[in-house]
Tab-separated table of C-alpha atoms in Angstrom:
chain	number	residue	atom	x	y	z
A	65	MET	CA	0.840	2.995	0.336
A	66	CYS	CA	-0.172	1.221	3.556
A	67	LEU	CA	2.941	2.765	5.558
A	68	ALA	CA	2.199	3.812	8.841
A	69	VAL	CA	4.805	6.085	10.860
A	70	PRO	CA	4.869	5.860	14.557
A	71	GLY	CA	4.627	9.233	16.626
A	72	ARG	CA	4.107	10.760	20.060
A	73	VAL	CA	1.027	12.300	21.043
A	74	LEU	CA	2.004	15.932	21.865
A	75	SER	CA	-1.259	17.492	22.700
A	76	VAL	CA	-5.053	17.018	22.212
A	77	GLU	CA	-8.192	18.611	21.246
A	78	ASP	CA	-11.351	18.629	20.339
A	79	GLN	CA	-12.284	20.007	16.829
A	80	ASP	CA	-15.949	20.085	15.541
A	81	GLY	CA	-16.721	17.064	17.814
A	82	THR	CA	-13.631	15.213	16.705
A	83	THR	CA	-10.598	14.581	18.669
A	84	MET	CA	-7.531	15.967	17.078
A	85	ALA	CA	-4.100	15.795	18.116
A	86	GLN	CA	-0.609	17.307	17.449
A	87	VAL	CA	1.822	14.551	16.715
A	88	ASP	CA	5.412	14.533	16.908
A	89	PHE	CA	7.229	12.127	14.016
A	90	GLY	CA	10.704	12.452	15.080
A	91	GLY	CA	11.222	16.117	15.340
A	92	LEU	CA	8.227	17.083	12.087
A	93	ARG	CA	4.642	17.693	13.622
A	94	LYS	CA	1.386	17.012	12.223
A	95	GLU	CA	-2.116	17.278	12.833
A	96	VAL	CA	-3.688	13.695	13.347
A	97	CYS	CA	-7.337	12.542	13.974
A	98	LEU	CA	-7.563	10.684	16.858
A	99	ALA	CA	-11.220	9.775	16.567
A	100	TYR	CA	-10.353	5.827	16.202
A	101	ILE	CA	-7.832	5.752	19.137
A	102	PRO	CA	-10.669	7.633	21.429
A	103	ASP	CA	-8.640	6.795	24.687
A	104	VAL	CA	-5.139	7.589	23.772
A	105	GLN	CA	-3.405	9.837	26.226
A	106	ILE	CA	-0.531	12.726	25.982
A	107	GLY	CA	2.943	11.240	25.129
A	108	GLU	CA	1.889	7.643	24.513
A	109	TYR	CA	2.867	6.790	20.877
A	110	VAL	CA	0.504	5.809	18.048
A	111	ILE	CA	1.128	4.811	14.356
A	112	VAL	CA	-0.530	6.972	11.760
A	113	HIS	CA	-1.618	6.432	8.421
A	114	VAL	CA	-2.532	9.407	6.291
A	115	GLY	CA	-3.211	11.836	9.094
A	116	PHE	CA	-5.337	8.790	11.302
A	117	ALA	CA	-4.236	6.955	14.535
A	118	ILE	CA	-4.876	3.279	13.528
A	119	GLN	CA	-2.950	1.493	16.310
A	120	ARG	CA	-1.098	2.549	19.775
A	121	LEU	CA	2.436	1.711	19.748
A	122	ASP	CA	5.014	0.630	22.993
A	123	GLU	CA	7.766	3.566	23.109
A	124	LYS	CA	10.478	1.321	22.310
A	125	SER	CA	9.085	-0.425	19.228
A	126	ALA	CA	8.129	3.352	18.399
A	127	LEU	CA	11.824	4.664	18.778
A	128	ASP	CA	13.059	1.854	16.771
A	129	THR	CA	10.887	2.164	13.925
A	130	LEU	CA	11.451	5.824	13.369
A	131	ALA	CA	14.956	5.615	13.640
A	132	ASN	CA	14.878	2.727	10.869
A	133	PHE	CA	12.610	5.205	8.655
A	134	GLU	CA	15.093	8.171	9.459
A	135	LYS	CA	18.052	6.356	8.333
A	136	LEU	CA	16.445	4.936	5.138
A	137	GLY	CA	14.704	8.041	3.935
A	138	ILE	CA	11.110	6.822	4.302
A	139	LEU	CA	10.149	9.622	6.932
A	140	GLU	CA	10.814	12.108	3.795
A	141	GLU	CA	8.830	9.910	1.076
A	142	GLU	CA	5.743	9.906	3.313
A	143	PHE	CA	5.730	13.491	4.408
A	144	GLY	CA	7.784	15.334	1.331
A	145	ASP	CA	6.348	17.554	-0.922
A	146	GLY	CA	4.472	14.688	-3.238
A	147	PHE	CA	5.159	16.807	-6.636
A	148	ALA	CA	8.734	17.644	-6.153
A	149	LEU	CA	8.871	13.325	-5.632
A	150	ALA	CA	6.889	12.358	-8.813
A	151	ALA	CA	8.996	14.962	-10.957
A	152	LYS	CA	11.995	13.377	-9.494
A	153	GLN	CA	10.594	9.942	-10.674
A	154	ALA	CA	9.846	11.527	-13.770
A	155	GLY	CA	13.480	12.515	-14.656
A	156	GLU	CA	12.247	16.369	-14.837
A	157	PRO	CA	13.887	19.055	-12.893
A	158	ARG	CA	11.738	21.386	-11.064
B	50	MET	CA	25.725	-11.828	2.876
B	51	LYS	CA	26.372	-8.628	1.517
B	52	TYR	CA	23.221	-7.216	2.548
B	53	LEU	CA	23.204	-7.968	6.186
B	54	ASP	CA	25.350	-5.004	7.231
B	55	GLU	CA	22.552	-2.803	5.870
B	56	PHE	CA	19.871	-4.042	8.687
B	57	SER	CA	19.372	-2.239	11.634
B	58	ASP	CA	20.288	-5.084	13.919
B	59	PRO	CA	22.845	-7.079	11.542
B	60	VAL	CA	23.110	-9.718	14.283
B	61	LEU	CA	19.718	-10.571	14.827
B	62	ALA	CA	18.955	-10.327	10.722
B	63	GLY	CA	22.090	-12.867	10.397
B	64	LYS	CA	20.427	-15.480	13.216
B	65	LEU	CA	17.172	-15.006	11.793
B	66	VAL	CA	18.737	-16.093	8.159
B	67	GLU	CA	20.776	-18.994	9.851
B	68	GLN	CA	17.610	-20.104	11.454
B	69	ILE	CA	15.475	-19.878	8.493
B	70	HIS	CA	18.590	-22.042	6.637
B	71	ALA	CA	18.390	-24.513	9.243
B	72	VAL	CA	14.948	-25.707	9.330
B	73	THR	CA	14.410	-25.674	5.270
B	74	THR	CA	14.386	-29.160	3.470
B	75	GLN	CA	12.898	-28.694	0.137
B	76	PRO	CA	11.862	-25.653	-2.340
B	77	TRP	CA	9.006	-23.475	-0.800
B	78	SER	CA	6.738	-20.497	-2.586
B	79	MET	CA	5.269	-17.791	-0.121
B	80	MET	CA	3.573	-14.798	-1.450
B	81	GLU	CA	4.243	-11.515	0.617
B	82	VAL	CA	1.034	-9.725	-0.281
B	83	CYS	CA	1.744	-6.530	0.444
B	84	GLY	CA	3.777	-3.713	-2.045
B	85	GLY	CA	5.125	-2.251	1.087
B	86	GLN	CA	6.566	-5.516	2.047
B	87	THR	CA	7.857	-6.367	-1.803
B	88	HIS	CA	9.856	-2.584	-1.909
B	89	SER	CA	11.176	-4.108	1.541
B	90	ILE	CA	12.126	-7.328	0.346
B	91	ILE	CA	13.787	-6.260	-2.891
B	92	ARG	CA	15.538	-3.245	-1.385
B	93	HIS	CA	17.652	-5.461	1.534
B	94	GLY	CA	17.900	-7.983	-0.555
B	95	ILE	CA	15.944	-10.327	1.657
B	96	ASP	CA	14.823	-12.685	-1.111
B	97	GLN	CA	18.711	-13.512	-2.178
B	98	LEU	CA	19.628	-14.341	1.564
B	99	LEU	CA	16.973	-17.103	1.479
B	100	PRO	CA	17.860	-20.939	0.752
B	101	GLU	CA	17.595	-21.989	-2.816
B	102	GLY	CA	14.468	-22.694	-3.753
B	103	VAL	CA	12.538	-20.735	-1.110
B	104	GLU	CA	10.729	-18.239	-3.652
B	105	MET	CA	9.200	-14.707	-2.263
B	106	ILE	CA	6.205	-14.342	-5.135
B	107	HIS	CA	5.347	-10.576	-5.017
B	108	GLY	CA	1.573	-10.125	-4.733
B	109	PRO	CA	-0.953	-7.463	-5.802
B	110	GLY	CA	-0.858	-5.236	-2.605
B	111	CYS	CA	-0.101	-1.963	-4.113
B	112	PRO	CA	-3.341	-0.319	-4.237
B	113	VAL	CA	-1.886	2.322	-6.994
B	114	CYS	CA	-0.971	-0.632	-9.238
B	115	VAL	CA	-4.289	-2.438	-8.948
B	116	THR	CA	-6.345	0.666	-9.461
B	117	PRO	CA	-7.841	-0.078	-12.899
B	118	LEU	CA	-7.268	2.204	-15.993
B	119	GLU	CA	-11.232	3.444	-15.812
B	120	ILE	CA	-10.936	4.955	-12.728
B	121	ILE	CA	-7.850	6.432	-13.737
B	122	ASP	CA	-9.328	8.213	-16.575
B	123	LYS	CA	-12.633	9.299	-14.651
B	124	ALA	CA	-9.831	10.860	-12.222
B	125	LEU	CA	-8.476	12.390	-15.227
B	126	ALA	CA	-11.776	13.399	-16.984
B	127	ILE	CA	-12.886	15.073	-13.256
B	128	ALA	CA	-9.740	16.913	-12.919
B	129	GLN	CA	-9.979	18.885	-16.120
B	130	GLN	CA	-13.207	20.053	-15.698
B	131	PRO	CA	-13.480	23.694	-14.733
B	132	GLY	CA	-13.726	25.002	-11.023
B	133	VAL	CA	-12.596	21.625	-9.786
B	134	ILE	CA	-9.609	20.864	-7.089
B	135	PHE	CA	-8.773	17.265	-7.602
B	136	CYS	CA	-6.657	16.034	-4.346
B	137	SER	CA	-4.879	12.762	-4.652
B	138	PHE	CA	-1.906	11.024	-2.376
B	139	GLY	CA	1.169	11.823	-4.320
B	140	ASP	CA	1.771	8.204	-5.194
B	141	MET	CA	-1.170	8.262	-7.806
B	142	LEU	CA	-0.116	11.597	-9.968
B	143	ARG	CA	2.074	9.464	-12.414
B	144	VAL	CA	-0.135	6.347	-12.616
B	145	PRO	CA	-0.526	6.290	-16.873
B	146	GLY	CA	-4.269	6.688	-17.956
B	147	SER	CA	-5.244	5.612	-21.416
B	148	SER	CA	-3.390	9.141	-22.542
B	149	GLU	CA	-2.101	10.956	-19.782
B	150	ASP	CA	-1.865	11.171	-15.856
B	151	LEU	CA	-2.576	13.698	-13.206
B	152	PHE	CA	1.028	15.125	-13.166
B	153	SER	CA	0.379	16.087	-16.995
B	154	ILE	CA	-3.223	17.430	-16.481
B	155	LYS	CA	-1.608	19.718	-13.445
B	156	SER	CA	1.424	21.042	-15.933
B	157	ALA	CA	-1.271	21.910	-18.247
B	158	GLY	CA	-3.019	24.346	-15.839
B	159	GLY	CA	-5.409	21.942	-13.781
B	160	ASP	CA	-6.004	22.004	-10.173
B	161	VAL	CA	-4.579	19.098	-9.387
B	162	ARG	CA	-3.342	18.946	-5.534
B	163	VAL	CA	-1.255	16.036	-3.310
B	164	VAL	CA	-2.603	15.995	0.260
B	165	TYR	CA	-1.262	14.093	3.242
B	166	SER	CA	-4.331	13.447	4.583
B	167	PRO	CA	-8.102	13.519	3.025
B	168	LEU	CA	-9.188	15.661	5.810
B	169	ASP	CA	-6.668	17.828	4.095
B	170	ALA	CA	-8.975	17.889	0.817
B	171	LEU	CA	-12.238	18.410	3.200
B	172	LYS	CA	-10.488	21.689	4.512
B	173	LEU	CA	-9.727	22.805	0.888
B	174	ALA	CA	-13.527	22.349	0.095
B	175	ARG	CA	-14.310	24.341	3.369
B	176	GLU	CA	-12.342	27.132	2.262
B	177	ASN	CA	-13.642	27.235	-1.319
B	178	PRO	CA	-17.227	26.732	-0.899
B	179	ASP	CA	-17.419	28.025	-5.104
B	180	ARG	CA	-15.224	25.209	-6.182
B	181	GLN	CA	-15.610	21.660	-5.990
B	182	VAL	CA	-13.262	19.405	-4.438
B	183	VAL	CA	-12.967	15.884	-5.169
B	184	PHE	CA	-10.581	13.383	-3.118
B	185	PHE	CA	-9.489	10.013	-4.918
B	186	GLY	CA	-10.038	7.671	-2.565
B	187	ILE	CA	-7.787	4.453	-3.319
B	188	GLY	CA	-6.261	2.183	-0.929
B	189	PHE	CA	-7.052	-1.014	0.912
B	190	GLU	CA	-8.345	-1.106	4.133
B	191	THR	CA	-5.156	0.551	6.027
B	192	THR	CA	-6.196	3.799	4.014
B	193	ALA	CA	-10.474	3.126	3.743
B	194	PRO	CA	-11.059	4.467	7.647
B	195	ALA	CA	-9.507	7.747	6.887
B	196	ASN	CA	-11.527	8.085	3.881
B	197	ALA	CA	-14.702	6.954	5.540
B	198	MET	CA	-14.151	9.430	8.462
B	199	THR	CA	-13.582	12.545	6.064
B	200	VAL	CA	-17.105	11.252	4.163
B	201	TYR	CA	-18.634	11.338	7.142
B	202	GLN	CA	-17.612	14.467	8.379
B	203	ALA	CA	-18.483	16.131	5.150
B	204	LYS	CA	-21.997	14.653	5.579
B	205	LYS	CA	-22.103	15.923	9.450
B	206	GLN	CA	-20.668	19.133	8.751
B	207	GLY	CA	-22.715	19.945	5.728
B	208	ILE	CA	-20.001	20.441	3.258
B	209	PRO	CA	-21.809	19.870	-0.005
B	210	ASN	CA	-19.134	20.398	-2.163
B	211	PHE	CA	-16.806	17.651	-1.286
B	212	SER	CA	-16.963	14.380	-3.067
B	213	LEU	CA	-14.793	11.110	-3.347
B	214	LEU	CA	-14.075	9.129	-6.081
B	215	VAL	CA	-13.842	5.383	-4.440
B	216	SER	CA	-11.785	2.612	-5.587
B	217	HIS	CA	-11.032	0.806	-2.513
B	218	VAL	CA	-9.801	-2.867	-2.746
B	219	LEU	CA	-9.716	-5.572	-0.083
B	220	VAL	CA	-7.286	-8.137	0.886
B	221	PRO	CA	-8.515	-11.222	1.547
B	222	PRO	CA	-10.765	-11.785	-1.360
B	223	ALA	CA	-7.723	-11.167	-3.267
B	224	MET	CA	-5.956	-14.204	-1.741
B	225	ALA	CA	-8.380	-16.112	-2.226
B	226	ALA	CA	-8.563	-15.407	-6.043
B	227	ILE	CA	-5.080	-16.085	-6.107
B	228	MET	CA	-5.315	-19.303	-4.853
B	229	ASP	CA	-8.206	-20.105	-6.852
B	230	SER	CA	-6.347	-19.596	-10.140
B	231	PRO	CA	-5.217	-22.741	-11.796
B	232	LYS	CA	-1.814	-21.705	-12.174
B	233	CYS	CA	-1.276	-20.682	-8.387
B	234	ARG	CA	2.228	-21.838	-6.981
B	235	VAL	CA	1.673	-20.036	-3.703
B	236	GLN	CA	2.390	-22.252	-0.704
B	237	ALA	CA	1.634	-19.598	1.864
B	238	PHE	CA	1.221	-15.994	2.605
B	239	LEU	CA	2.832	-13.213	4.631
B	240	ALA	CA	-0.350	-11.141	5.376
B	241	ALA	CA	-0.165	-7.266	5.185
B	242	GLY	CA	0.400	-5.838	8.925
B	243	HIS	CA	-1.537	-2.781	8.512
B	244	VAL	CA	-4.713	-4.124	7.066
B	245	CYS	CA	-4.492	-6.258	9.976
B	246	SER	CA	-4.223	-3.093	12.090
B	247	VAL	CA	-7.492	-1.738	11.148
B	248	MET	CA	-9.053	-5.183	10.499
B	249	GLY	CA	-8.044	-7.539	12.764
B	250	THR	CA	-7.198	-11.061	11.782
B	251	SER	CA	-10.695	-12.644	11.996
B	252	GLU	CA	-11.194	-13.202	7.880
B	253	TYR	CA	-7.679	-15.666	7.900
B	254	PRO	CA	-8.462	-18.598	9.516
B	255	ALA	CA	-11.023	-19.294	6.991
B	256	LEU	CA	-8.577	-18.735	4.342
B	257	THR	CA	-5.929	-21.246	5.969
B	258	GLU	CA	-8.630	-23.642	6.258
B	259	LYS	CA	-10.127	-23.626	3.176
B	260	TYR	CA	-6.532	-23.524	0.943
B	261	LYS	CA	-4.623	-25.413	3.592
B	262	VAL	CA	-2.069	-22.649	3.646
B	263	PRO	CA	-0.154	-21.168	6.522
B	264	ILE	CA	-0.763	-17.199	6.754
B	265	VAL	CA	1.572	-14.894	8.949
B	266	VAL	CA	1.018	-11.237	9.593
B	267	THR	CA	3.921	-9.730	8.887
B	268	GLY	CA	5.431	-5.684	9.294
B	269	PHE	CA	7.253	-3.531	7.270
B	270	GLU	CA	10.896	-3.405	8.307
B	271	PRO	CA	13.284	-5.764	7.137
B	272	LEU	CA	13.603	-7.930	10.495
B	273	ASP	CA	9.974	-8.351	10.522
B	274	ILE	CA	9.708	-9.835	7.194
B	275	LEU	CA	12.475	-11.829	8.137
B	276	GLU	CA	10.633	-13.631	11.126
B	277	GLY	CA	7.786	-13.630	9.088
B	278	ILE	CA	9.259	-15.720	6.350
B	279	ARG	CA	11.017	-17.796	9.327
B	280	ARG	CA	7.936	-18.701	10.922
B	281	THR	CA	6.076	-19.439	7.687
B	282	VAL	CA	8.822	-21.893	6.561
B	283	ILE	CA	8.511	-23.591	10.361
B	284	GLN	CA	4.837	-24.022	9.424
B	285	LEU	CA	5.413	-25.215	6.141
B	286	GLU	CA	7.855	-27.592	6.892
B	287	SER	CA	5.429	-29.102	9.661
B	288	GLY	CA	2.774	-29.575	7.625
B	289	ARG	CA	0.846	-27.121	9.541
B	290	HIS	CA	-1.647	-24.266	8.243
B	291	GLU	CA	-2.432	-21.936	11.027
B	292	LEU	CA	-2.798	-17.719	11.299
B	293	GLU	CA	-0.064	-16.530	13.312
B	294	ASN	CA	0.649	-13.111	14.159
B	295	ALA	CA	4.251	-12.072	13.735
B	296	TYR	CA	3.192	-8.060	13.960
B	297	SER	CA	1.649	-8.486	17.667
B	298	ARG	CA	3.076	-5.250	18.489
B	299	ALA	CA	0.461	-3.196	15.786
B	300	VAL	CA	-1.931	-5.948	15.384
B	301	THR	CA	-4.503	-7.281	17.760
B	302	ALA	CA	-6.844	-10.153	16.329
B	303	GLU	CA	-10.005	-7.768	17.112
B	304	GLY	CA	-8.591	-5.142	15.190
B	305	ASN	CA	-9.585	-1.599	15.650
B	306	LEU	CA	-13.163	-1.255	16.418
B	307	PRO	CA	-14.337	1.943	16.000
B	308	ALA	CA	-12.640	2.150	12.261
B	309	MET	CA	-14.330	-0.999	11.419
B	310	ALA	CA	-17.388	0.293	12.645
B	311	MET	CA	-16.882	3.533	10.686
B	312	LEU	CA	-16.615	1.438	7.795
B	313	ARG	CA	-19.258	-0.501	8.000
B	314	ASP	CA	-21.557	2.560	8.013
B	315	VAL	CA	-19.640	4.791	4.619
B	316	PHE	CA	-19.124	1.765	2.512
B	317	GLU	CA	-20.690	-1.475	1.491
B	318	VAL	CA	-18.901	-4.188	-0.396
B	319	THR	CA	-19.156	-4.377	-3.989
B	320	ASP	CA	-17.224	-6.190	-7.611
B	321	ARG	CA	-14.256	-4.270	-7.683
B	322	THR	CA	-11.835	-4.750	-10.847
B	323	TRP	CA	-8.432	-4.908	-10.320
B	324	ARG	CA	-6.113	-3.536	-12.935
B	325	GLY	CA	-3.762	-6.401	-14.610
B	326	ILE	CA	-6.266	-8.868	-13.172
B	327	GLY	CA	-9.321	-8.521	-13.856
B	328	MET	CA	-12.908	-8.636	-11.773
B	329	ILE	CA	-12.731	-10.165	-8.248
B	330	PRO	CA	-16.134	-10.873	-6.545
B	331	GLN	CA	-17.083	-8.595	-3.557
B	332	SER	CA	-13.494	-7.602	-3.534
B	333	GLY	CA	-13.711	-3.598	-2.419
B	334	TRP	CA	-15.849	-0.842	-1.169
B	335	LYS	CA	-18.192	1.306	-2.796
B	336	LEU	CA	-20.037	4.516	-0.491
B	337	SER	CA	-23.027	3.211	0.734
B	338	GLU	CA	-26.430	4.228	0.063
B	339	ARG	CA	-26.631	6.797	3.371
B	340	TYR	CA	-23.502	8.725	1.717
B	341	ALA	CA	-24.198	8.236	-2.316
B	342	GLU	CA	-24.567	12.282	-2.302
B	343	TYR	CA	-21.064	12.363	-1.832
B	344	ASP	CA	-19.868	9.988	-5.068
B	345	ALA	CA	-17.635	11.536	-7.530
B	346	GLU	CA	-18.491	9.180	-10.016
B	347	ALA	CA	-22.218	10.367	-10.172
B	348	ARG	CA	-21.798	13.860	-9.474
B	349	PHE	CA	-19.387	14.686	-12.090
B	350	SER	CA	-20.942	12.094	-15.008
B	351	VAL	CA	-17.848	10.626	-15.740
B	352	THR	CA	-18.560	8.201	-18.860
B	353	ASP	CA	-16.848	4.785	-19.045
B	354	ILE	CA	-13.531	5.081	-21.433
B	355	HIS	CA	-12.681	1.693	-22.194
B	356	THR	CA	-8.955	1.457	-23.254
B	357	ASP	CA	-6.259	-1.469	-23.525
B	358	GLU	CA	-3.723	-1.840	-21.413
B	359	SER	CA	-0.158	-1.488	-23.696
B	360	ALA	CA	0.094	-4.641	-25.365
B	361	LEU	CA	3.611	-4.842	-24.154
B	362	CYS	CA	3.366	-4.474	-20.839
B	363	ARG	CA	2.732	-7.942	-18.466
B	364	SER	CA	1.907	-6.560	-15.075
B	365	GLY	CA	-0.726	-8.883	-14.770
B	366	GLU	CA	1.057	-11.458	-14.458
B	367	VAL	CA	3.374	-9.786	-12.505
B	368	LEU	CA	0.878	-8.327	-10.032
B	369	GLN	CA	-0.829	-12.564	-10.024
B	370	GLY	CA	3.168	-13.399	-9.042
B	371	LEU	CA	3.244	-15.694	-12.488
B	372	ILE	CA	6.209	-13.685	-13.933
B	373	LYS	CA	9.055	-11.477	-12.085
B	374	PRO	CA	9.480	-8.331	-13.179
B	375	HIS	CA	12.433	-8.693	-15.560
B	376	GLU	CA	10.809	-11.394	-17.470
B	377	CYS	CA	8.973	-8.811	-19.381
B	378	ALA	CA	10.480	-8.084	-22.536
B	379	ALA	CA	9.770	-4.441	-21.839
B	380	PHE	CA	11.334	-4.087	-18.891
B	381	GLY	CA	14.288	-1.272	-18.423
B	382	LYS	CA	13.267	-0.853	-22.134
B	383	GLU	CA	10.364	0.572	-23.139
B	384	CYS	CA	9.523	0.741	-19.933
B	385	THR	CA	11.324	2.187	-16.804
B	386	PRO	CA	10.187	4.754	-13.894
B	387	ARG	CA	10.509	7.841	-16.154
B	388	LYS	CA	8.618	6.023	-18.928
B	389	PRO	CA	6.368	3.612	-17.021
B	390	LEU	CA	3.855	1.506	-19.744
B	391	GLY	CA	2.117	-0.096	-16.186
B	392	ALA	CA	1.433	0.848	-12.669
B	393	THR	CA	4.054	-1.711	-11.469
B	394	MET	CA	6.722	0.154	-12.499
B	395	VAL	CA	4.944	3.711	-11.552
B	396	SER	CA	4.717	3.036	-7.852
B	397	SER	CA	7.703	2.677	-5.698
B	398	GLU	CA	5.765	-0.526	-3.720
B	399	GLY	CA	5.303	-1.979	-7.328
B	400	ALA	CA	7.179	-5.324	-8.091
B	401	CYS	CA	8.691	-3.627	-11.625
B	402	ALA	CA	9.703	-0.341	-9.655
B	403	ALA	CA	11.503	-2.010	-7.128
B	404	TYR	CA	13.468	-4.616	-9.347
B	405	TYR	CA	14.521	-1.308	-11.476
B	406	THR	CA	15.553	0.516	-8.757
B	407	TYR	CA	17.385	-2.066	-6.606
B	408	ARG	CA	18.208	-4.684	-9.334
B	409	ARG	CA	18.734	-3.359	-12.888
B	410	LEU	CA	22.311	-3.907	-12.895
B	411	ASP	CA	22.160	-7.376	-11.868
B	412	HIS	CA	19.551	-8.076	-14.518
B	413	LEU	CA	21.505	-6.166	-17.255
B	414	GLU	CA	24.425	-8.458	-16.574
B	415	LEU	CA	22.026	-11.347	-16.279
B	416	SER	CA	20.732	-10.245	-19.723
B	417	GLU	CA	24.372	-10.176	-21.471
B	418	THR	CA	25.318	-13.075	-19.900
B	419	ARG	CA	22.503	-14.588	-21.484
B	420	LEU	CA	23.652	-13.205	-24.754
B	421	VAL	CA	26.942	-14.661	-24.641
B	422	ASP	CA	25.351	-17.859	-23.934
B	423	SER	CA	23.221	-18.279	-26.621
B	424	ARG	CA	25.661	-17.682	-29.298
């Protein structure tokens, strides 16, 4: 629940007065709110929890963590289909 | 050392384990507060790499597990109302209320949607002005800034058909409650890394001082956890009780200031009931007066439904670290991830689910051995 995944900021734009960014998580792109790390630059890494950047991260740590998460299947758990996952846990084919 | 080859850096993992063994001269019990760390510890067998007598007590840091039954029932009541789009994180879908769960309400035709971010729920509200969109705002300090920003945006953008069902809980008061319990065996804490990414570490020196326990801020990956344990054992062995940050790449002492400012604006501290534990004073957040109109509980006037937890389920004792999951008679029998009696068997961060998934065979063998012994 408190998992946060490192991602690289690809682009930044203002939406209704809020800083939003396209962030790449090892090949998967998500829209992320940067309001809490306002001075982040394109190309920097941030750790993201439920669509919000909560801290910066250096590139090496970010890449190491992403590789670990990829190997452990954590990225799929974080970004996959919630209903499919719940159905699988409940042992129901869907 | 069967687990070491599964670490991202087995050599480093081996060195950390060796150092922990080298400094340990007596038994110690430490609690990892965070459910994500519990999952990682059991999954990678970290507790089995530790010296004899160094015990990991699994704490209540799984927000899915500690969300009270009453709130789950309120969520279910709201989700069944016509015209409502009920949005939640995926891990709340199968948490049992008193009679059903969100998953079954969805199956029965309710409009329940899983979103990645609360902002996705706000977007749904904007796109569906004739529907009431409710987001199930659970979580610790890590998740609260996202929910706070979403309510702030709803107000700022004038989106009246959005509301939040809030059940936020706070880590430091829970740590204090654990230490105040007469049955407490905790001698040190691994503190939850991403909670500290948001809140910083200023709340912990008071705890280290009052309870004379080391607190080491720790990350989620197996190597981070081993390093956290190593530093904790060193403190315990040298009789120190200090705050240490073993996760400095993601945690600063002051925390995330803009996020904390937003939390102060949108929420105010309140007493919260923790499932399986009971009421902990000043241990959660509710919406502040300024944002009261976005409170789903008030908007839908959901009545309190008081129900008893399953008499068989001992998740409360598990959440307080008083028993290990397999010490519950229902574990793996009446209670499995497929048919959970309590929330600790639902969430992948619940201790019971982690033990079931990664230790089931060990314990079945263990119980068979006991059976043979007792004959």
